[in-house]
């Protein structure tokens, strides 16, 4: 009997300090919008509306909470001292860039929160979670502890769920989570193939590597995750991302490829050795044939793929086995080559049967599209029943979160605003209320001290 399972998507709720600080070298949008004034309220509402539309279509939709920002404990660890206001004032004076890093709302991009292996793939038949160390960027490297707490609080039942700490926080084990991990399968409850895509082999200096921008994910990290999660060779494939793509601004694999079920939708420049990747996946995929939907450079030049975020779309099953829906960012309809390609994709009669546009512009300006904003967790019915239900989006939760955002979030956030001690108070107050709404317990440092 096949096991009934669903894919749940957990979107990161945008935090109250959402801003444009230009922190991510190698991420073109982050750099080009540096110092623009952000609108945290609009950002959070755009995210909630995306979640609501997908929940209304019947998809299992969850929410992951934002983190406490600015993160005062990190500033203290860096030598800033005194009262919280003193700490903020000194950081703003001595190093605005450090203040911006500890104030980033980057936890919204939950595709980077963790790598998740469904129980059908793992040796002990539990769902395995490893928060990503995100060690390539300081502002992201401070996420994994609280991410781990939130995931443990939501997936608490040890009979169903296994949690690992993040990998050692050094560049050789740089891990960016699910953004560099795609699972292909015949059905969510069946054993699948986990495709780990790395940017660089860290411990082999002669191996191919990007020249301009950093490779954030290493083979060493991907292999460690596969070992921790108990994936056999039959369940895991490791593939190198094309270094030229990284140098063109593809800082995560989910900016150039997305998979779901037996479909892999990717750009011809995604992988260093495309033929081997496809052969490795094909030889391991059971119960279904891989359908490779390959986009050529002549149809969509790599630069257009990066600026539209075509591949940072969510690929979702349509009900009744009637193909798949591609949930694309609005920018895809603004770039002629991409818009034309989407029309031809629908005419082609392939597995992708529907395209829907989502407005997540506030996040896009920091290089985060629809797929960056969500963490996928395939769950059997039994696992779904075992998880904490308070984070699953219902009409009522959507209303409560919308009211909560409207009551607590500012509509303008400049770099100067990050030093405002009132912002810290407002954020803590809002997050304290949020853990109550979501029923998560005390996951934040300020609630524990
Ligand atoms: O890590 N941007 C994020 C975007 C993450 C996108 N995620 C996926 N592709 N899955 C990053 O580069 C920019 C923050 C700033 O510049 O203010 C930032 O962190």
Coordinates of C-alpha atoms and ligand atoms in Angstrom, one line a residue:
X1 CA 0.0 0.0 0.0
X2 CA 1.5 3.4 -0.9
X3 CA 1.7 5.7 2.1
X4 CA -0.4 8.8 1.9
X5 CA 1.7 11.9 2.2
X6 CA 1.6 15.6 1.4
X7 CA 4.1 18.4 0.8
X8 CA 3.7 21.1 3.4
X9 CA 5.2 24.5 2.6
X10 CA 6.4 26.6 5.6
X11 CA 6.9 30.2 4.6
X12 CA 9.0 32.6 6.7
X13 CA 7.0 35.5 8.0
X14 CA 8.8 38.7 7.2
X15 CA 10.2 40.3 10.3
X16 CA 9.6 43.9 11.5
X17 CA 13.1 45.0 10.6
X18 CA 13.0 44.1 6.9
X19 CA 15.5 46.4 5.2
X20 CA 17.9 46.8 2.2
X21 CA 21.4 46.7 3.5
X22 CA 23.3 45.2 0.5
X23 CA 24.7 42.4 2.7
X24 CA 24.9 39.6 0.1
X25 CA 27.9 39.9 -2.3
X26 CA 27.0 37.6 -5.2
X27 CA 23.3 38.3 -4.9
X28 CA 22.7 40.9 -7.6
X29 CA 19.3 42.2 -6.3
X30 CA 20.7 42.7 -2.7
X31 CA 23.6 44.7 -4.0
X32 CA 21.5 46.8 -6.5
X33 CA 19.0 47.9 -3.9
X34 CA 21.4 48.8 -1.1
X35 CA 20.1 51.7 1.1
X36 CA 16.7 51.8 -0.6
X37 CA 13.9 52.4 1.9
X38 CA 12.0 49.2 2.6
X39 CA 8.4 48.7 3.7
X40 CA 8.3 45.9 6.3
X41 CA 4.5 46.0 6.6
X42 CA 4.0 45.6 2.9
X43 CA 6.6 42.9 2.8
X44 CA 4.9 40.9 5.5
X45 CA 1.5 41.3 4.0
X46 CA 2.8 40.2 0.5
X47 CA 4.2 37.1 2.2
X48 CA 0.9 36.4 4.0
X49 CA -1.1 36.9 0.9
X50 CA 1.0 34.4 -1.0
X51 CA 0.5 31.9 1.8
X52 CA -3.2 32.5 1.9
X53 CA -3.7 32.1 -1.9
X54 CA -1.9 28.7 -1.8
X55 CA -3.8 27.6 1.4
X56 CA -7.0 28.5 -0.4
X57 CA -6.1 26.2 -3.2
X58 CA -5.8 23.4 -0.8
X59 CA -2.1 23.2 -0.3
X60 CA -0.9 22.6 3.3
X61 CA 0.7 25.9 4.3
X62 CA 2.6 26.6 7.4
X63 CA 4.3 29.7 8.9
X64 CA 7.8 30.0 10.5
X65 CA 8.3 32.9 12.8
X66 CA 10.8 35.7 12.2
X67 CA 13.8 36.1 14.6
X68 CA 14.6 38.7 17.2
X69 CA 16.4 41.6 15.4
X70 CA 18.5 43.6 15.9
X71 CA 20.1 40.7 17.8
X72 CA 21.6 42.3 20.9
X73 CA 23.4 39.1 22.1
X74 CA 25.4 39.0 18.9
X75 CA 26.4 42.6 19.4
X76 CA 27.5 41.9 23.0
X77 CA 29.5 38.9 21.8
X78 CA 31.3 41.4 19.5
X79 CA 32.2 43.6 22.4
X80 CA 29.5 46.2 22.5
X81 CA 28.3 46.7 26.0
X82 CA 26.1 48.7 28.4
X83 CA 22.3 48.8 28.3
X84 CA 20.6 47.5 25.1
X85 CA 20.2 51.2 23.9
X86 CA 24.0 51.8 24.6
X87 CA 24.8 48.7 22.6
X88 CA 22.7 49.8 19.6
X89 CA 24.1 53.4 19.8
X90 CA 27.7 52.1 19.9
X91 CA 27.2 49.7 17.0
X92 CA 25.6 52.4 14.9
X93 CA 28.5 54.7 15.6
X94 CA 31.4 52.3 15.2
X95 CA 30.1 49.8 12.6
X96 CA 26.8 50.5 10.8
X97 CA 27.4 47.4 8.7
X98 CA 27.6 45.1 11.7
X99 CA 24.4 46.7 13.0
X100 CA 22.7 46.1 9.6
X101 CA 23.8 42.5 9.7
X102 CA 22.3 41.8 13.1
X103 CA 19.2 43.6 12.1
X104 CA 18.5 41.8 8.8
X105 CA 15.1 40.1 8.5
X106 CA 16.8 37.4 6.4
X107 CA 15.1 34.5 8.2
X108 CA 12.1 35.1 5.9
X109 CA 13.9 33.0 3.3
X110 CA 13.1 29.7 4.8
X111 CA 14.4 27.7 1.8
X112 CA 17.7 28.4 3.6
X113 CA 16.4 27.5 7.1
X114 CA 17.2 23.8 6.9
X115 CA 17.6 20.7 4.8
X116 CA 14.7 18.3 5.3
X117 CA 14.7 14.6 4.4
X118 CA 11.2 12.9 4.4
X119 CA 10.8 9.7 6.3
X120 CA 10.4 7.6 3.1
X121 CA 14.1 8.4 2.3
X122 CA 15.8 7.9 5.7
X123 CA 17.3 4.9 7.3
X124 CA 15.3 5.2 10.6
X125 CA 12.1 6.2 8.9
X126 CA 11.9 9.6 10.7
X127 CA 11.8 13.0 9.1
X128 CA 15.3 14.6 9.5
X129 CA 16.0 18.3 9.9
X130 CA 19.4 20.0 9.9
X131 CA 19.3 23.8 10.2
X132 CA 21.7 25.4 7.7
X133 CA 24.8 27.0 9.2
X134 CA 24.7 29.7 6.5
X135 CA 28.3 30.4 7.3
X136 CA 29.0 32.2 4.0
X137 CA 27.3 35.4 5.2
X138 CA 27.6 36.8 8.8
X139 CA 24.1 38.1 8.8
X140 CA 22.8 34.7 8.0
X141 CA 25.2 32.7 10.1
X142 CA 23.3 33.9 13.3
X143 CA 20.0 32.2 12.2
X144 CA 20.5 28.5 12.9
X145 CA 20.1 28.4 16.7
X146 CA 16.7 29.9 16.8
X147 CA 15.7 28.2 13.6
X148 CA 16.5 24.9 15.3
X149 CA 14.5 25.9 18.3
X150 CA 11.5 26.7 16.2
X151 CA 11.7 23.5 14.2
X152 CA 12.0 21.4 17.4
X153 CA 9.0 23.2 18.9
X154 CA 6.9 22.5 15.8
X155 CA 8.2 19.0 15.1
X156 CA 8.6 17.8 18.6
X157 CA 7.5 14.2 18.5
X158 CA 10.8 12.2 18.6
X159 CA 9.1 9.1 17.3
X160 CA 8.5 10.9 14.0
X161 CA 11.1 13.7 13.8
X162 CA 14.9 13.8 14.2
X163 CA 16.8 17.1 14.7
X164 CA 20.5 17.7 14.1
X165 CA 22.5 20.7 15.0
X166 CA 23.9 22.9 12.2
X167 CA 27.2 21.7 10.6
X168 CA 30.5 23.2 11.9
X169 CA 30.3 26.9 11.0
X170 CA 33.3 27.2 8.7
X171 CA 33.5 27.8 5.0
X172 CA 34.5 24.2 4.2
X173 CA 31.1 23.1 5.5
X174 CA 29.2 26.0 4.2
X175 CA 25.5 24.8 4.1
X176 CA 22.6 26.8 2.6
X177 CA 19.9 24.3 3.3
X178 CA 17.0 23.4 1.0
X179 CA 17.9 26.1 -1.5
X180 CA 20.6 23.7 -2.7
X181 CA 18.5 20.5 -2.3
X182 CA 15.7 19.2 -4.5
X183 CA 13.8 16.0 -4.0
X184 CA 12.4 14.1 -6.9
X185 CA 9.9 11.2 -6.4
X186 CA 7.0 9.3 -7.8
X187 CA 4.8 10.4 -4.9
X188 CA 5.7 12.2 -1.6
X189 CA 5.2 9.1 0.5
X190 CA 7.5 7.0 -1.8
X191 CA 11.3 6.8 -1.5
X192 CA 12.7 9.6 -3.6
X193 CA 16.0 10.9 -4.9
X194 CA 17.5 13.8 -3.0
X195 CA 19.6 16.0 -5.4
X196 CA 22.2 18.0 -3.5
X197 CA 23.7 20.7 -5.5
X198 CA 27.0 22.3 -4.4
X199 CA 29.0 25.2 -5.6
X200 CA 32.4 24.0 -4.8
X201 CA 34.5 21.1 -3.4
X202 CA 36.2 23.0 -0.5
X203 CA 38.9 20.4 0.3
X204 CA 40.2 20.1 -3.3
X205 CA 41.8 23.3 -4.5
X206 CA 42.2 22.0 -8.0
X207 CA 38.4 21.5 -8.5
X208 CA 36.4 23.9 -10.6
X209 CA 35.1 26.9 -8.7
X210 CA 33.5 30.3 -9.5
X211 CA 36.0 33.1 -9.9
X212 CA 34.0 36.2 -9.2
X213 CA 31.3 35.4 -6.6
X214 CA 31.5 33.0 -3.6
X215 CA 30.2 29.4 -3.8
X216 CA 28.2 29.2 -0.6
X217 CA 27.4 25.4 -0.5
X218 CA 30.2 22.8 -0.4
X219 CA 30.2 19.2 -1.4
X220 CA 31.6 18.4 2.0
X221 CA 28.5 19.9 3.6
X222 CA 26.0 18.2 1.3
X223 CA 27.7 14.8 2.0
X224 CA 27.6 15.4 5.8
X225 CA 23.9 16.2 5.6
X226 CA 23.2 13.0 3.6
X227 CA 25.1 11.0 6.2
X228 CA 23.4 12.6 9.2
X229 CA 20.0 12.0 7.6
X230 CA 20.7 8.4 6.9
X231 CA 20.4 8.5 3.1
X232 CA 21.8 5.6 1.3
X233 CA 23.6 6.0 -2.1
X234 CA 20.4 5.0 -3.7
X235 CA 18.6 8.0 -2.3
X236 CA 21.2 10.8 -2.8
X237 CA 22.8 12.4 -5.9
X238 CA 25.5 15.1 -5.6
X239 CA 25.9 17.5 -8.5
X240 CA 28.1 20.6 -9.0
X241 CA 26.4 23.9 -9.9
X242 CA 27.9 25.5 -13.0
X243 CA 30.6 28.0 -11.7
X244 CA 29.7 30.4 -14.5
X245 CA 26.2 30.5 -13.3
X246 CA 27.3 31.5 -9.8
X247 CA 29.5 34.2 -11.4
X248 CA 26.4 35.4 -13.2
X249 CA 24.5 35.9 -9.9
X250 CA 23.1 32.4 -9.2
X251 CA 24.1 32.3 -5.6
X252 CA 21.8 29.4 -4.7
X253 CA 20.7 26.5 -7.0
X254 CA 17.1 27.4 -6.5
X255 CA 17.7 30.5 -8.6
X256 CA 18.3 28.2 -11.6
X257 CA 16.4 25.0 -11.0
X258 CA 13.3 23.7 -9.2
X259 CA 12.0 20.2 -8.9
X260 CA 8.8 18.5 -7.8
X261 CA 7.6 15.0 -8.1
X262 CA 9.2 13.5 -11.2
X263 CA 9.7 16.9 -12.8
X264 CA 13.0 18.9 -12.9
X265 CA 12.6 22.4 -14.4
X266 CA 16.1 23.9 -15.0
X267 CA 18.2 26.2 -17.2
X268 CA 20.7 24.6 -19.5
X269 CA 23.5 26.4 -17.6
X270 CA 22.4 25.1 -14.2
X271 CA 24.8 22.1 -13.8
X272 CA 28.5 21.5 -14.5
X273 CA 27.7 18.1 -15.9
X274 CA 24.1 18.1 -16.9
X275 CA 24.1 14.6 -18.6
X276 CA 25.5 12.9 -15.5
X277 CA 23.1 14.6 -13.2
X278 CA 20.1 13.5 -15.2
X279 CA 21.5 9.9 -15.6
X280 CA 22.2 9.7 -11.8
X281 CA 18.7 10.8 -11.0
X282 CA 17.1 8.6 -13.6
X283 CA 18.9 5.5 -12.4
X284 CA 17.7 6.1 -8.8
X285 CA 14.1 7.3 -9.3
X286 CA 11.7 4.5 -8.7
X287 CA 8.1 4.2 -9.9
X288 CA 8.3 7.2 -12.3
X289 CA 10.3 8.5 -15.2
X290 CA 12.1 11.7 -14.7
X291 CA 10.6 14.5 -16.8
X292 CA 13.4 17.1 -17.5
X293 CA 12.0 20.5 -18.5
X294 CA 15.1 22.2 -19.8
X295 CA 15.2 25.8 -20.7
X296 CA 17.7 26.9 -23.3
X297 CA 19.9 30.0 -23.3
X298 CA 18.3 31.0 -26.6
X299 CA 14.9 31.0 -25.0
X300 CA 15.8 32.6 -21.7
X301 CA 19.3 34.1 -21.4
X302 CA 20.9 33.4 -18.0
X303 CA 20.8 37.1 -17.2
X304 CA 17.0 37.2 -17.7
X305 CA 16.6 34.1 -15.6
X306 CA 18.5 35.8 -12.7
X307 CA 16.6 39.1 -13.0
X308 CA 13.1 37.5 -13.4
X309 CA 13.7 34.7 -10.9
X310 CA 11.9 32.3 -13.2
X311 CA 13.3 29.3 -11.5
X312 CA 12.7 30.6 -8.0
X313 CA 9.1 29.6 -8.6
X314 CA 7.2 27.1 -6.6
X315 CA 6.4 23.9 -8.6
X316 CA 3.2 22.4 -7.0
X317 CA 1.0 19.4 -7.9
X318 CA -2.4 20.4 -9.3
X319 CA -5.2 18.4 -7.8
X320 CA -6.2 15.1 -9.3
X321 CA -2.8 14.3 -10.8
X322 CA -3.5 16.9 -13.5
X323 CA 0.0 18.2 -13.9
X324 CA 1.7 21.0 -12.0
X325 CA 1.3 24.7 -11.2
X326 CA 4.3 27.1 -11.4
X327 CA 3.9 29.9 -8.9
X328 CA 6.1 32.7 -10.4
X329 CA 7.2 36.1 -9.1
X330 CA 5.5 39.1 -10.9
X331 CA 8.9 40.0 -12.4
X332 CA 8.6 37.0 -14.8
X333 CA 5.8 38.8 -16.7
X334 CA 7.9 42.0 -16.9
X335 CA 10.8 40.5 -18.8
X336 CA 9.8 39.7 -22.4
X337 CA 11.9 36.6 -23.0
X338 CA 10.6 35.0 -19.8
X339 CA 7.0 36.0 -20.4
X340 CA 7.2 34.6 -23.9
X341 CA 8.8 31.4 -22.6
X342 CA 6.0 30.9 -20.0
X343 CA 3.3 31.2 -22.7
X344 CA 5.2 28.6 -24.8
X345 CA 5.5 26.4 -21.8
X346 CA 1.7 26.3 -21.3
X347 CA 1.2 25.7 -25.0
X348 CA 3.7 22.8 -25.1
X349 CA 1.4 20.4 -23.2
X350 CA 4.2 19.3 -20.8
X351 CA 3.8 18.6 -17.1
X352 CA 3.6 22.3 -16.2
X353 CA -0.1 23.2 -16.9
X354 CA -0.7 26.4 -15.1
X355 CA 1.3 29.6 -14.2
X356 CA 0.2 31.9 -11.4
X357 CA 1.8 35.2 -10.6
X358 CA 2.6 36.3 -7.0
X359 CA 3.7 39.8 -5.9
X360 CA 6.6 39.4 -3.5
X361 CA 8.5 42.5 -4.7
X362 CA 9.6 43.6 -1.2
X363 CA 11.5 40.3 -0.8
X364 CA 12.6 40.2 -4.5
X365 CA 14.6 43.4 -4.0
X366 CA 16.8 41.4 -1.6
X367 CA 17.0 38.5 -4.0
X368 CA 14.3 36.3 -2.5
X369 CA 11.5 35.0 -4.7
X370 CA 8.5 32.7 -4.0
X371 CA 10.6 29.6 -3.6
X372 CA 13.1 31.3 -1.3
X373 CA 10.3 32.2 1.0
X374 CA 9.3 28.6 1.7
X375 CA 10.7 25.4 3.3
X376 CA 9.2 22.2 2.0
X377 CA 8.4 19.3 4.4
X378 CA 6.9 16.2 2.9
X379 CA 4.8 14.5 5.7
X380 CA 2.8 11.4 5.9
X381 CA -0.7 11.8 7.4
X382 CA 0.6 10.4 10.7
X383 CA 3.4 12.9 10.8
X384 CA 1.1 15.8 9.9
X385 CA -1.1 14.8 12.8
X386 CA 2.0 14.6 15.1
X387 CA 3.3 18.1 14.3
X388 CA 2.2 21.3 16.2
X389 CA -0.9 22.5 14.4
X390 CA -0.7 26.1 15.6
X391 CA 1.6 27.1 12.7
X392 CA -0.7 25.8 9.9
X393 CA -2.4 28.6 8.1
X394 CA -6.2 28.6 8.5
X395 CA -8.5 31.6 7.6
X396 CA -8.5 32.5 11.3
X397 CA -4.7 32.4 11.6
X398 CA -4.4 34.5 8.4
X399 CA -6.7 37.1 9.9
X400 CA -4.9 37.1 13.2
X401 CA -1.4 37.5 11.6
X402 CA -2.6 40.2 9.2
X403 CA -4.0 42.2 12.2
X404 CA -0.8 41.5 14.1
X405 CA 1.4 42.9 11.2
X406 CA -0.9 45.9 10.8
X407 CA -0.6 46.7 14.5
X408 CA 3.1 46.3 14.9
X409 CA 5.0 46.9 11.6
X410 CA 6.3 50.1 10.3
X411 CA 5.8 51.1 6.6
X412 CA 9.3 52.6 6.2
X413 CA 12.7 51.2 7.2
X414 CA 15.9 53.0 6.3
X415 CA 19.4 52.1 7.4
X416 CA 19.3 54.8 10.0
X417 CA 16.1 53.4 11.5
X418 CA 17.9 50.2 12.5
X419 CA 19.6 52.1 15.4
X420 CA 16.3 53.2 16.9
X421 CA 15.9 51.7 20.4
X422 CA 12.2 51.9 19.9
X423 CA 12.4 49.5 17.0
X424 CA 14.0 46.9 19.2
X425 CA 11.2 47.3 21.8
X426 CA 8.5 47.2 19.1
X427 CA 10.0 44.1 17.6
X428 CA 10.4 42.2 20.9
X429 CA 6.9 43.2 21.9
X430 CA 5.5 42.0 18.5
X431 CA 7.5 38.7 18.6
X432 CA 6.4 38.0 22.2
X433 CA 2.8 38.3 21.1
X434 CA 3.5 36.1 18.0
X435 CA 4.9 33.2 20.0
X436 CA 1.5 33.3 21.8
X437 CA -0.5 33.4 18.6
X438 CA 1.5 30.5 17.1
X439 CA 1.7 28.6 20.4
X440 CA 5.5 28.1 20.1
X441 CA 6.7 28.7 23.6
X442 CA 9.8 30.8 24.4
X443 CA 12.1 30.4 21.4
X444 CA 13.7 33.9 21.5
X445 CA 16.7 34.8 23.6
X446 CA 14.9 37.9 25.1
X447 CA 12.2 35.5 26.4
X448 CA 14.6 33.2 28.0
X449 CA 16.9 35.6 29.8
Ligands
LIG1 O1 21.0 35.0 1.4 N1 19.4 38.0 0.7 C1 19.3 36.6 0.9 C2 18.4 36.0 -0.2 C3 18.1 34.5 0.0 C4 17.4 33.9 -1.1 N2 17.2 32.5 -0.8 C5 17.2 31.5 -1.7 N3 17.6 31.7 -2.9 N4 16.7 30.4 -1.3 C6 20.7 36.0 0.7 O2 21.5 36.4 -0.1 C7 20.0 40.2 1.4 C8 19.9 41.1 2.7 C9 20.3 42.5 2.4 O3 21.1 42.8 1.5 O4 19.8 43.4 3.2 C10 19.9 38.8 1.7 O5 20.3 38.3 2.7

